[in-house]
Coordinates of C-alpha atoms and ligand atoms in Angstrom, one line a residue:
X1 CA 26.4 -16.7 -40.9
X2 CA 27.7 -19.9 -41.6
X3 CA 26.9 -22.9 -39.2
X4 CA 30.5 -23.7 -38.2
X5 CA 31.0 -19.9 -37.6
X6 CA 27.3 -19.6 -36.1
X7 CA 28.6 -22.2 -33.3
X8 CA 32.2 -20.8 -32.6
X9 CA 30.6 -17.5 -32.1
X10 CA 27.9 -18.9 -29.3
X11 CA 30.8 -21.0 -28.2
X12 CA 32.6 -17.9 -27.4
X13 CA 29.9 -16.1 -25.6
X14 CA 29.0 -19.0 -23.5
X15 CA 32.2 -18.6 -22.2
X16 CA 32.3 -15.4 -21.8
X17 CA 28.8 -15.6 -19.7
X18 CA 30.5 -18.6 -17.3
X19 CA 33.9 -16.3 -17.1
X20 CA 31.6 -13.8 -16.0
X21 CA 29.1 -16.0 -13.9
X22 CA 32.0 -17.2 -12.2
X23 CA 33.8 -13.8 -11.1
X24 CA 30.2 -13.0 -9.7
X25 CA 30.0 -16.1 -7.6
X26 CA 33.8 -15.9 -6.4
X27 CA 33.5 -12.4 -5.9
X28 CA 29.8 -11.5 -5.0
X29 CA 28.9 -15.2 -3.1
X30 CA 31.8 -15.9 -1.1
X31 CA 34.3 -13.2 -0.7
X32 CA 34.3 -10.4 1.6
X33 CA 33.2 -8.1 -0.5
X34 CA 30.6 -7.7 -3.4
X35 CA 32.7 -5.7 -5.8
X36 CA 33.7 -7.3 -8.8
X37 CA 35.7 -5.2 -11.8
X38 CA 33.6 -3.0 -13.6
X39 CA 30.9 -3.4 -11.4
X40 CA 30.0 0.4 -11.5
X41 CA 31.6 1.5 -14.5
X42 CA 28.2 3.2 -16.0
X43 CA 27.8 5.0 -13.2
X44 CA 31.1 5.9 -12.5
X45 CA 31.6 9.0 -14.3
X46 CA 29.3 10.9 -11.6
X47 CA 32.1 10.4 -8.6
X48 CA 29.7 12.1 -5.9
X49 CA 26.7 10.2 -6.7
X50 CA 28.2 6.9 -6.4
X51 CA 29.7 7.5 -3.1
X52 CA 26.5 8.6 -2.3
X53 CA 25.0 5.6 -3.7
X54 CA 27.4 3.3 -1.8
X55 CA 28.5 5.5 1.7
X56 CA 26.0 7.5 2.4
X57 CA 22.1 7.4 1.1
X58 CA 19.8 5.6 4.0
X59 CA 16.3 4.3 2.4
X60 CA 13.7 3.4 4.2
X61 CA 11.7 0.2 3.3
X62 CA 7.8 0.1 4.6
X63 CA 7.0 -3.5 4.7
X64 CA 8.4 -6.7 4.8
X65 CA 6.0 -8.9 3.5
X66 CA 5.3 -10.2 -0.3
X67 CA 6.3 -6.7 -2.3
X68 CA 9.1 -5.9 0.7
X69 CA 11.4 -9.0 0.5
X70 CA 11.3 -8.2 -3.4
X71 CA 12.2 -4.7 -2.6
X72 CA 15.1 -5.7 0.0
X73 CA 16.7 -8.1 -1.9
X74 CA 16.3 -6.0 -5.2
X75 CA 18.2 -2.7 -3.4
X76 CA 20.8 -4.8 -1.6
X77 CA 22.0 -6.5 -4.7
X78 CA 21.8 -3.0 -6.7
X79 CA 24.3 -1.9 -4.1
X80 CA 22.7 0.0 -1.4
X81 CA 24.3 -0.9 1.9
X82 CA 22.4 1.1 4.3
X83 CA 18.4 0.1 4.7
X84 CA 16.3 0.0 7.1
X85 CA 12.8 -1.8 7.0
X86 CA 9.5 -1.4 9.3
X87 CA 7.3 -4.2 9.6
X88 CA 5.1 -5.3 12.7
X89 CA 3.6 -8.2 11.5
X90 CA 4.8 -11.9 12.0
X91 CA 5.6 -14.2 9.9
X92 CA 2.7 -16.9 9.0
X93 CA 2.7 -20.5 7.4
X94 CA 0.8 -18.8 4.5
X95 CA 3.4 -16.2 3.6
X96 CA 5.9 -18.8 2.7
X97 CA 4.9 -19.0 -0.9
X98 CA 6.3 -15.9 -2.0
X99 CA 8.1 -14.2 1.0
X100 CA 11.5 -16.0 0.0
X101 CA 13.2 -14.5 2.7
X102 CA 11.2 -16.6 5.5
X103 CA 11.7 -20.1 5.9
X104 CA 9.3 -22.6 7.8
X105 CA 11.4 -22.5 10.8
X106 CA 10.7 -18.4 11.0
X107 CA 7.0 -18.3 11.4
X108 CA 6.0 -16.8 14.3
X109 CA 9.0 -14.9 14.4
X110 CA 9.5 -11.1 13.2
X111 CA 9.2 -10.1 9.3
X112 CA 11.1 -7.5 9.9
X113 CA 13.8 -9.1 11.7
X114 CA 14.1 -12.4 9.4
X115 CA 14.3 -10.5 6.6
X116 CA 17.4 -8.1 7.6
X117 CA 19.0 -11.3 9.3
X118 CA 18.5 -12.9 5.7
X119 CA 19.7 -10.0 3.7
X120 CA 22.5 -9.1 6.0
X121 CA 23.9 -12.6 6.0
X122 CA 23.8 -13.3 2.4
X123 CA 25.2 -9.7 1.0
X124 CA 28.3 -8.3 2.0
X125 CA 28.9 -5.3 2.7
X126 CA 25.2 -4.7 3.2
X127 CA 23.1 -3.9 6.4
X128 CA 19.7 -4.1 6.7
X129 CA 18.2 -2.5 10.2
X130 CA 15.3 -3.8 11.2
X131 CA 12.2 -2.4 13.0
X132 CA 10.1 -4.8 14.4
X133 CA 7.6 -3.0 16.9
X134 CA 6.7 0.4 16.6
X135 CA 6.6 2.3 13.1
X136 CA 8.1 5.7 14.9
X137 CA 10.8 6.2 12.7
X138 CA 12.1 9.3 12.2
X139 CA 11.5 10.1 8.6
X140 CA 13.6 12.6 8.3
X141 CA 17.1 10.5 8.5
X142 CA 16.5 8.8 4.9
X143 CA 17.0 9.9 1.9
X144 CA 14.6 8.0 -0.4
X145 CA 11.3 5.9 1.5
X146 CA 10.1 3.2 -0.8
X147 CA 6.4 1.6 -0.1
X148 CA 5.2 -2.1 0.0
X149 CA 2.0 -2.0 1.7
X150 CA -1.0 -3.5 1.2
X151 CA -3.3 -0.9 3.4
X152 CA -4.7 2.9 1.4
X153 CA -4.6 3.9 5.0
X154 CA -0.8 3.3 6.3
X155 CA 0.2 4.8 2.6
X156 CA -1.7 7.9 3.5
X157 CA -0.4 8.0 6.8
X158 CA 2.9 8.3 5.3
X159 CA 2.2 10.3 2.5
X160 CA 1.0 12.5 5.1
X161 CA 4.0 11.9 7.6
X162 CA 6.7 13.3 4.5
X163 CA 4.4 16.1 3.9
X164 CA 4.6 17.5 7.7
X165 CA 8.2 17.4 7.0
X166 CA 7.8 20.0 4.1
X167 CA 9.7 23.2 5.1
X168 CA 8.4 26.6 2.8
X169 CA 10.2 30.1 3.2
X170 CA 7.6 32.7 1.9
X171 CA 5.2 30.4 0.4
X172 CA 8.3 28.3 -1.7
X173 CA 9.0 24.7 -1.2
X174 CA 12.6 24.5 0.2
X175 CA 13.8 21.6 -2.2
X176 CA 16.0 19.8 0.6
X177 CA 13.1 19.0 2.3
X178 CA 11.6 16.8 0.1
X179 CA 12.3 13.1 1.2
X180 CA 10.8 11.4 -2.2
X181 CA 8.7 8.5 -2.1
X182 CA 8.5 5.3 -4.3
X183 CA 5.3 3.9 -3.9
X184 CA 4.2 0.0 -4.8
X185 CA 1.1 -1.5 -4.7
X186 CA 0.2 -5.0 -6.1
X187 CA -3.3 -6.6 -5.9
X188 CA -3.3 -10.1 -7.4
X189 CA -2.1 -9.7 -11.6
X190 CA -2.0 -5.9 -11.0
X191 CA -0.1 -3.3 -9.6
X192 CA 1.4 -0.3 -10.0
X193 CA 4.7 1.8 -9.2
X194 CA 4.9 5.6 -8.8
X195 CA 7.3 8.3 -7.9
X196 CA 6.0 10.8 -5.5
X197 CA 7.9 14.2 -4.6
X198 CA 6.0 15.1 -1.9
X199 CA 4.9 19.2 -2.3
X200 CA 5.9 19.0 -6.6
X201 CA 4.0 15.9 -7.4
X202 CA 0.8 14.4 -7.2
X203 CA 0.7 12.8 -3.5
X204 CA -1.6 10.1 -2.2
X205 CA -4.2 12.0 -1.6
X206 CA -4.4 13.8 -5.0
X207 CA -5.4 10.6 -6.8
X208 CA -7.3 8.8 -4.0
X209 CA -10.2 8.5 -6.2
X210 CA -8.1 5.8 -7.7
X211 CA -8.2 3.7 -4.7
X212 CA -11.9 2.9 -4.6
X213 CA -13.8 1.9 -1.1
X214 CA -14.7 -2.2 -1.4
X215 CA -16.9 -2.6 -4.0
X216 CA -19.8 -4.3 -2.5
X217 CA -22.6 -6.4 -5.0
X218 CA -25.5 -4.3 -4.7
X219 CA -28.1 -6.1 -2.5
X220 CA -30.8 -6.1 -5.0
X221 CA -29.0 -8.1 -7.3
X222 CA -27.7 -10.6 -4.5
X223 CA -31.7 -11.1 -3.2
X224 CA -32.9 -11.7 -6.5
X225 CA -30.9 -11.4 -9.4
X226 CA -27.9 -13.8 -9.3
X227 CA -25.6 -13.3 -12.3
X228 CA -22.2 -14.7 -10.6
X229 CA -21.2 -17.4 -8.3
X230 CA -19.9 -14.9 -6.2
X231 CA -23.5 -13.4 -5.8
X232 CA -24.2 -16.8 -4.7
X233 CA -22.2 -17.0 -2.1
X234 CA -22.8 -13.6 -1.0
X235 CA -26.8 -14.4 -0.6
X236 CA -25.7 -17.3 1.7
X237 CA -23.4 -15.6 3.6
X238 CA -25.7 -12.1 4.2
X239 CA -29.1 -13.6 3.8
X240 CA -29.3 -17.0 4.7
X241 CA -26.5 -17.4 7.7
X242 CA -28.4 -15.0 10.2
X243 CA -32.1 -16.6 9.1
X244 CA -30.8 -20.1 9.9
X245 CA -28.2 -19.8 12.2
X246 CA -26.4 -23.3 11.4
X247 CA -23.8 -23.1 14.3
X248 CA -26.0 -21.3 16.7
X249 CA -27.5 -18.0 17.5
X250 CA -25.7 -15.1 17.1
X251 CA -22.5 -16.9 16.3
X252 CA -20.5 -15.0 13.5
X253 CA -19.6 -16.8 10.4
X254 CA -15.3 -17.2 10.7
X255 CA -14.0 -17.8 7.3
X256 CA -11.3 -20.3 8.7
X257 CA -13.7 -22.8 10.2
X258 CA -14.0 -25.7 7.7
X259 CA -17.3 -26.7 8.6
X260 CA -18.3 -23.6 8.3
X261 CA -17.8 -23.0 4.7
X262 CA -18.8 -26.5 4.1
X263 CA -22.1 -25.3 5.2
X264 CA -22.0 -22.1 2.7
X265 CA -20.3 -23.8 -0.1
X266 CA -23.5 -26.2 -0.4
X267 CA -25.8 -23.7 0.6
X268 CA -24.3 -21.4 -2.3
X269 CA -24.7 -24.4 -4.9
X270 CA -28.1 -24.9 -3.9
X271 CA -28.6 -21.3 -4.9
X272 CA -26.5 -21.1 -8.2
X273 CA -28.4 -24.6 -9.3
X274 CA -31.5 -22.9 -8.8
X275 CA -30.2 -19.7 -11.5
X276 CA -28.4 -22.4 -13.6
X277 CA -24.8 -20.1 -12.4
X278 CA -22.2 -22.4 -12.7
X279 CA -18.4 -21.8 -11.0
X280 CA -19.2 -22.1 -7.1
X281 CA -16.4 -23.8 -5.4
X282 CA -15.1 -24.2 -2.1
X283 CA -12.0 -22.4 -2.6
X284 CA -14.3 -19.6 -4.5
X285 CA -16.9 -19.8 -1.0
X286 CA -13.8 -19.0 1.5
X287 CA -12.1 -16.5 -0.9
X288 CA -15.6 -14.6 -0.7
X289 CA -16.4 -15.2 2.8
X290 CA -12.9 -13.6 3.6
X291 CA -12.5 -11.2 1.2
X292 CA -9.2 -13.0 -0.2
X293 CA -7.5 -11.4 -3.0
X294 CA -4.9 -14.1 -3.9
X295 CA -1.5 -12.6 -3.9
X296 CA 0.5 -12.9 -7.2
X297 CA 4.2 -13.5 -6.7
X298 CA 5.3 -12.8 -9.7
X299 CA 3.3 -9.1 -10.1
X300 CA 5.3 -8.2 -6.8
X301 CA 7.8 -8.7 -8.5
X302 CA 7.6 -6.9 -11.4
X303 CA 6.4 -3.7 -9.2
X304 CA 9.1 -4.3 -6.3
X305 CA 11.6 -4.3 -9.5
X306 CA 10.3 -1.3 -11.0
X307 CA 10.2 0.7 -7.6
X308 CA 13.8 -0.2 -7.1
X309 CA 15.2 0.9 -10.5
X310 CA 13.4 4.1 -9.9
X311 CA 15.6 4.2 -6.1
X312 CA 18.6 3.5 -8.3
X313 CA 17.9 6.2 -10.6
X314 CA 17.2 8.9 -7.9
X315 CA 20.3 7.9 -5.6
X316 CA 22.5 7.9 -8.6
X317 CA 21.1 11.0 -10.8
X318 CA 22.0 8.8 -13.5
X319 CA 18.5 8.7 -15.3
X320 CA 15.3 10.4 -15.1
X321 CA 12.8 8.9 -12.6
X322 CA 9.4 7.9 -13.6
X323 CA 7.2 10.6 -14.1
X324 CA 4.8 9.2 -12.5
X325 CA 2.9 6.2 -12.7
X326 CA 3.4 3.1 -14.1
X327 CA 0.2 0.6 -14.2
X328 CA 0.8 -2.8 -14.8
X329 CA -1.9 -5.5 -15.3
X330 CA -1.8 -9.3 -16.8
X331 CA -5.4 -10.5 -15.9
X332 CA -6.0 -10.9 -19.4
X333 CA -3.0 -10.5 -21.9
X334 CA -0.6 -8.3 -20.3
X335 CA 0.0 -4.7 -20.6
X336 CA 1.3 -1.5 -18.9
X337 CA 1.7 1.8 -19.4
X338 CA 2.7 5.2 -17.8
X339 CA 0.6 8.7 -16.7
X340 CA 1.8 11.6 -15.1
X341 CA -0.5 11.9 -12.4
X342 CA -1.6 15.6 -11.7
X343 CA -1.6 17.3 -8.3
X344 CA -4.9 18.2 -7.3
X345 CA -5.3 21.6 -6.4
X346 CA -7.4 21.1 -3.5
X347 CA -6.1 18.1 -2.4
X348 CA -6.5 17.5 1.7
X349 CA -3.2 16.6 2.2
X350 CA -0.7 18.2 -0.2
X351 CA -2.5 21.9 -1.3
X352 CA -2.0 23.7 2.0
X353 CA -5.0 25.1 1.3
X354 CA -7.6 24.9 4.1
X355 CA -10.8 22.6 2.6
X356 CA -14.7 24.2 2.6
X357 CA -17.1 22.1 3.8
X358 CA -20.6 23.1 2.8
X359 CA -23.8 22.7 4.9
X360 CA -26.6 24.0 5.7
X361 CA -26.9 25.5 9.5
X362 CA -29.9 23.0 10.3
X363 CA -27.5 20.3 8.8
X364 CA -26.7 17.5 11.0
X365 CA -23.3 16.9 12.3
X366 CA -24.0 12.9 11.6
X367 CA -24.2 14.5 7.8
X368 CA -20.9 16.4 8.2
X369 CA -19.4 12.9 9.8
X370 CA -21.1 11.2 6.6
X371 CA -19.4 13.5 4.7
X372 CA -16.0 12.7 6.0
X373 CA -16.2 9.4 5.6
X374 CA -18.1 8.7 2.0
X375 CA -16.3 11.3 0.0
X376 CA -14.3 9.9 -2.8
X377 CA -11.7 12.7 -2.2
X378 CA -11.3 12.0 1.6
X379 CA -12.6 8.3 2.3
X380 CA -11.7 8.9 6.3
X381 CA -11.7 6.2 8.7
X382 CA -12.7 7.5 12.1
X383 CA -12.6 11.2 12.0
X384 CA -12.1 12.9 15.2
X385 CA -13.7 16.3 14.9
X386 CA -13.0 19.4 17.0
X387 CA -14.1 23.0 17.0
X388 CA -13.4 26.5 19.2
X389 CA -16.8 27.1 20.5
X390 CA -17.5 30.4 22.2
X391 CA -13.4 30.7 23.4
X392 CA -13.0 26.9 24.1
X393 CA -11.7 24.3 22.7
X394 CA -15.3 21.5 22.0
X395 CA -14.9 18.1 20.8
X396 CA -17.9 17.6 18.9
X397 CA -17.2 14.1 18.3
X398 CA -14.6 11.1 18.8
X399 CA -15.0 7.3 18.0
X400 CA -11.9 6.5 19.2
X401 CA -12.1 6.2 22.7
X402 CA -15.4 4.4 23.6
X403 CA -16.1 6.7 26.7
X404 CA -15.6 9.6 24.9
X405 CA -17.7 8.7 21.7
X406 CA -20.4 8.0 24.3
X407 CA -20.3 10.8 25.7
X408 CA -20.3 12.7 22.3
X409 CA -22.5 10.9 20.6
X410 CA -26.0 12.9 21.1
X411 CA -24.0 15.7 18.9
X412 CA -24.3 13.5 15.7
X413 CA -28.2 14.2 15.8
X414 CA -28.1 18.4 16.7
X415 CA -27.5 20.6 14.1
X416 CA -24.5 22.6 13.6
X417 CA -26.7 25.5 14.8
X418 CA -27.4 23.7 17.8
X419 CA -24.0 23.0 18.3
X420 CA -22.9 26.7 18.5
X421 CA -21.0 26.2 15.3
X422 CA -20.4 29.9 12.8
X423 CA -20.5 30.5 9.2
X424 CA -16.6 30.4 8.4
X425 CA -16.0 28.4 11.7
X426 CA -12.7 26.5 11.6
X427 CA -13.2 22.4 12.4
X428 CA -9.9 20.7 13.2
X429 CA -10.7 17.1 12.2
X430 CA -8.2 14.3 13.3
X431 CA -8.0 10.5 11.3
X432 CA -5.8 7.4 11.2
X433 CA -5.1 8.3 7.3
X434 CA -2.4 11.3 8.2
X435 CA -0.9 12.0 11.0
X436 CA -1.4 15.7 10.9
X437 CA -4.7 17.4 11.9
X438 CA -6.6 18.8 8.7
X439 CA -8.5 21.9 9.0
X440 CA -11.8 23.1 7.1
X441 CA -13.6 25.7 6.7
X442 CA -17.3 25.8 7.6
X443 CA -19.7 27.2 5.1
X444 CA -23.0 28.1 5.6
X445 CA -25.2 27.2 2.4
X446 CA -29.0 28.8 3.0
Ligands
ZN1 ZN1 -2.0 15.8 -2.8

């Protein structure tokens, strides 16, 4: 292409992009409404869905903070007009970085509430409600629920929440019961997006392993094999705070007190001279102390962009959803790429199939509660258990309510013999990771 050509031609589609720029501003920014000519035309073909795209489908956002104003903003301007968003926290100077829908004249207030105010305001046609105080929404009235959370456990709760809601005739799934669920999760330069069809996919729970428990240094290596600055810090905070008490006795290091990690930060130097480690800061000290993972703005928004494409392409049947899980990861380089995650067949949450637990009759019930807990397939956080002993209902132990666990608590060290407990005994065990009470079977081993 000539030059003289070459320049007409870019001439012509600079034009073309400020024609277009501007119908979008007069249109989208200022008019009444936030339909310009054409704006659906790939989608239009499939009448139903886009009426059902536009009218009718309700999605539910979980989370308002760094991945949820992404996702908000991301479905309001792909045209969805009817979300609702649940979020209890409050908006805090910190969060103003990268939660662009909070300004500093919001903290304090509502994420939830700023957020729909924000949206609602500045997209017609749109309407965001907001749920500020208590997460009992009724599941059932959306059609899609998209994730931004930063906790395993609230995702399992709701994992577990859109499973309950399962309906099977004879042992099938009945399709229409299925609410699906986009999940994001970000965790500084990574993250990942999946597609879950709760009862045909790999849930939550099927891939927990995935989500390991806090990886703690191991304290052998912290006493006397530094490698890291980070094992540095950690001798200082573990080993050294309780022997010399700085501030006191028996006052608990509090990651926000500047003196505080003052103390640490040239405590933690001391240490690292001594191993010739070089790297301990004071930023480094408090992002150990409280267990910071900085948050990445621009990974939450690659994920909150990916989950939304995939509501877009479930509300509108236009495309084929993600099938299933899309990593993404830019610590070094950047890359991505997509698994189907497989359902696990005896998953606790999603096989319907009651779980074995196997002890030994002179095993401890603190072993059983172990079990609960440190299991890479169940990771629980509290577990309640229960048990019909000799025609009555038996808690056998509760941690939950502090007179109860008292009262329990000699159970941990009896034996499941002791306790009265059968070989094939049903225990109904109750967590804050599902809202549903999980069953297992009790097998005696010899
Ligand atoms: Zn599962």
């Amino acid at each position: 292409m000539n030059l003289l050509l070459f320049s007409l031609f870019r001439e012509k589609k600079r034009r073309r992009v400020v024609e277009l720029t501007e119908k979008m501003v007069v249109d989208g920014g200022n008019g009444h409404t936030c339909e310009w000519e054409g704006r659906w035309n790939h989608i239009k073909n499939t009448e139903v869905s886009l009426q059902f795209m536009l009218e009718t489908c309700k999605i539910l956002v979980i989370g308002a903070g760094g991945l949820g104003c992404e996702l908000l903003k991301d479905l309001a301007l792909s045209g969805f007009r009817n979300i609702h968003v649940v979020d209890m926290d409050t908006i805090d100077v910190s969060n103003l970085n990268r939660q662009f829908l909070f300004r500093p004249k919001d903290v304090g207030r509502s994420k939830a509430e700023v957020a729909a105010d924000f949206i609602n305001s500045r997209i017609p046609g749109c309407c965001v409600v907001p749920y500020p105080f208590d997460s009992n929404v009724l599941c059932v009235k959306f059609h899609i629920i998209v994730c931004g959370l930063d906790s395993v456990v609230a995702r399992r709760w709701m994992n577990g929440m859109l499973l309950s809601l399962l309906v099977y005739e004879d042992g099938v799934l009945d399709p229409g019961s299925i609410i699906p669920l986009i999940d994001g999760g970000t965790e500084g330069f990574k993250g990942n997006a999946r597609v879950i069809l709760p009862g045909m996919t790999a849930c939550i729970d099927c891939t927990l392993e995935l989500y390991p428990p806090q990886i703690n240094f191991p304290m052998c290596t912290i006493a006397s094999m530094p490698r890291l600055p980070e094992h540095c810090i950690e001798y200082v905070r573990m080993l050294l705070w309780p022997k010399e008490t700085p501030f006191g006795d028996g006052v608990a290091l509090d990651g926000d007190d500047p003196e505080q990690i003052q103390w640490v930060y040239q405590r933690s130097l001391e240490r690292a001279a001594e191993f010739n480690i070089t790297g301990v800061t004071y930023r480094l000290t408090q992002g150990v102390v409280k267990r910071i993972i900085p948050a990445v703005a621009s990974t939450n928004a690659v994920i909150a962009a990916a989950c939304a494409t995939e509501v877009f392409k479930i509300a509108s049947s236009a495309y084929i959803p993600l099938n299933n899980y899309m990593v993404f990861n830019d610590v070094d380089g950047l890359y991505t790429y997509t698994f189907e995650a497989e359902r696990k067949e005896n998953c606790s949450a999603c096989s319907q199939v009651p779980l074995d637990l196997r002890f030994a009759p002179s095993s401890k019930l603190q072993e059983v509660l172990d079990y609960l807990t440190e299991s890479a397939s169940l990771q629980m956080k509290s577990p309640a258990i229960t048990a019909t002993v000799e025609g009555k209902n038996k808690t056998l132990y509760l941690q939950s309510v502090a007179s109860i666990e008292q009262r329990t608590r000699p159970n941990l060290s009896k034996t499941l013999k002791e306790l009265g407990l059968t070989d094939g005994q049903e225990l109904a065990v109750a967590d804050v990771t599902t809202p549903q009470t999980m069953l297992f079977r009790l097998c005696f081993t010899s």
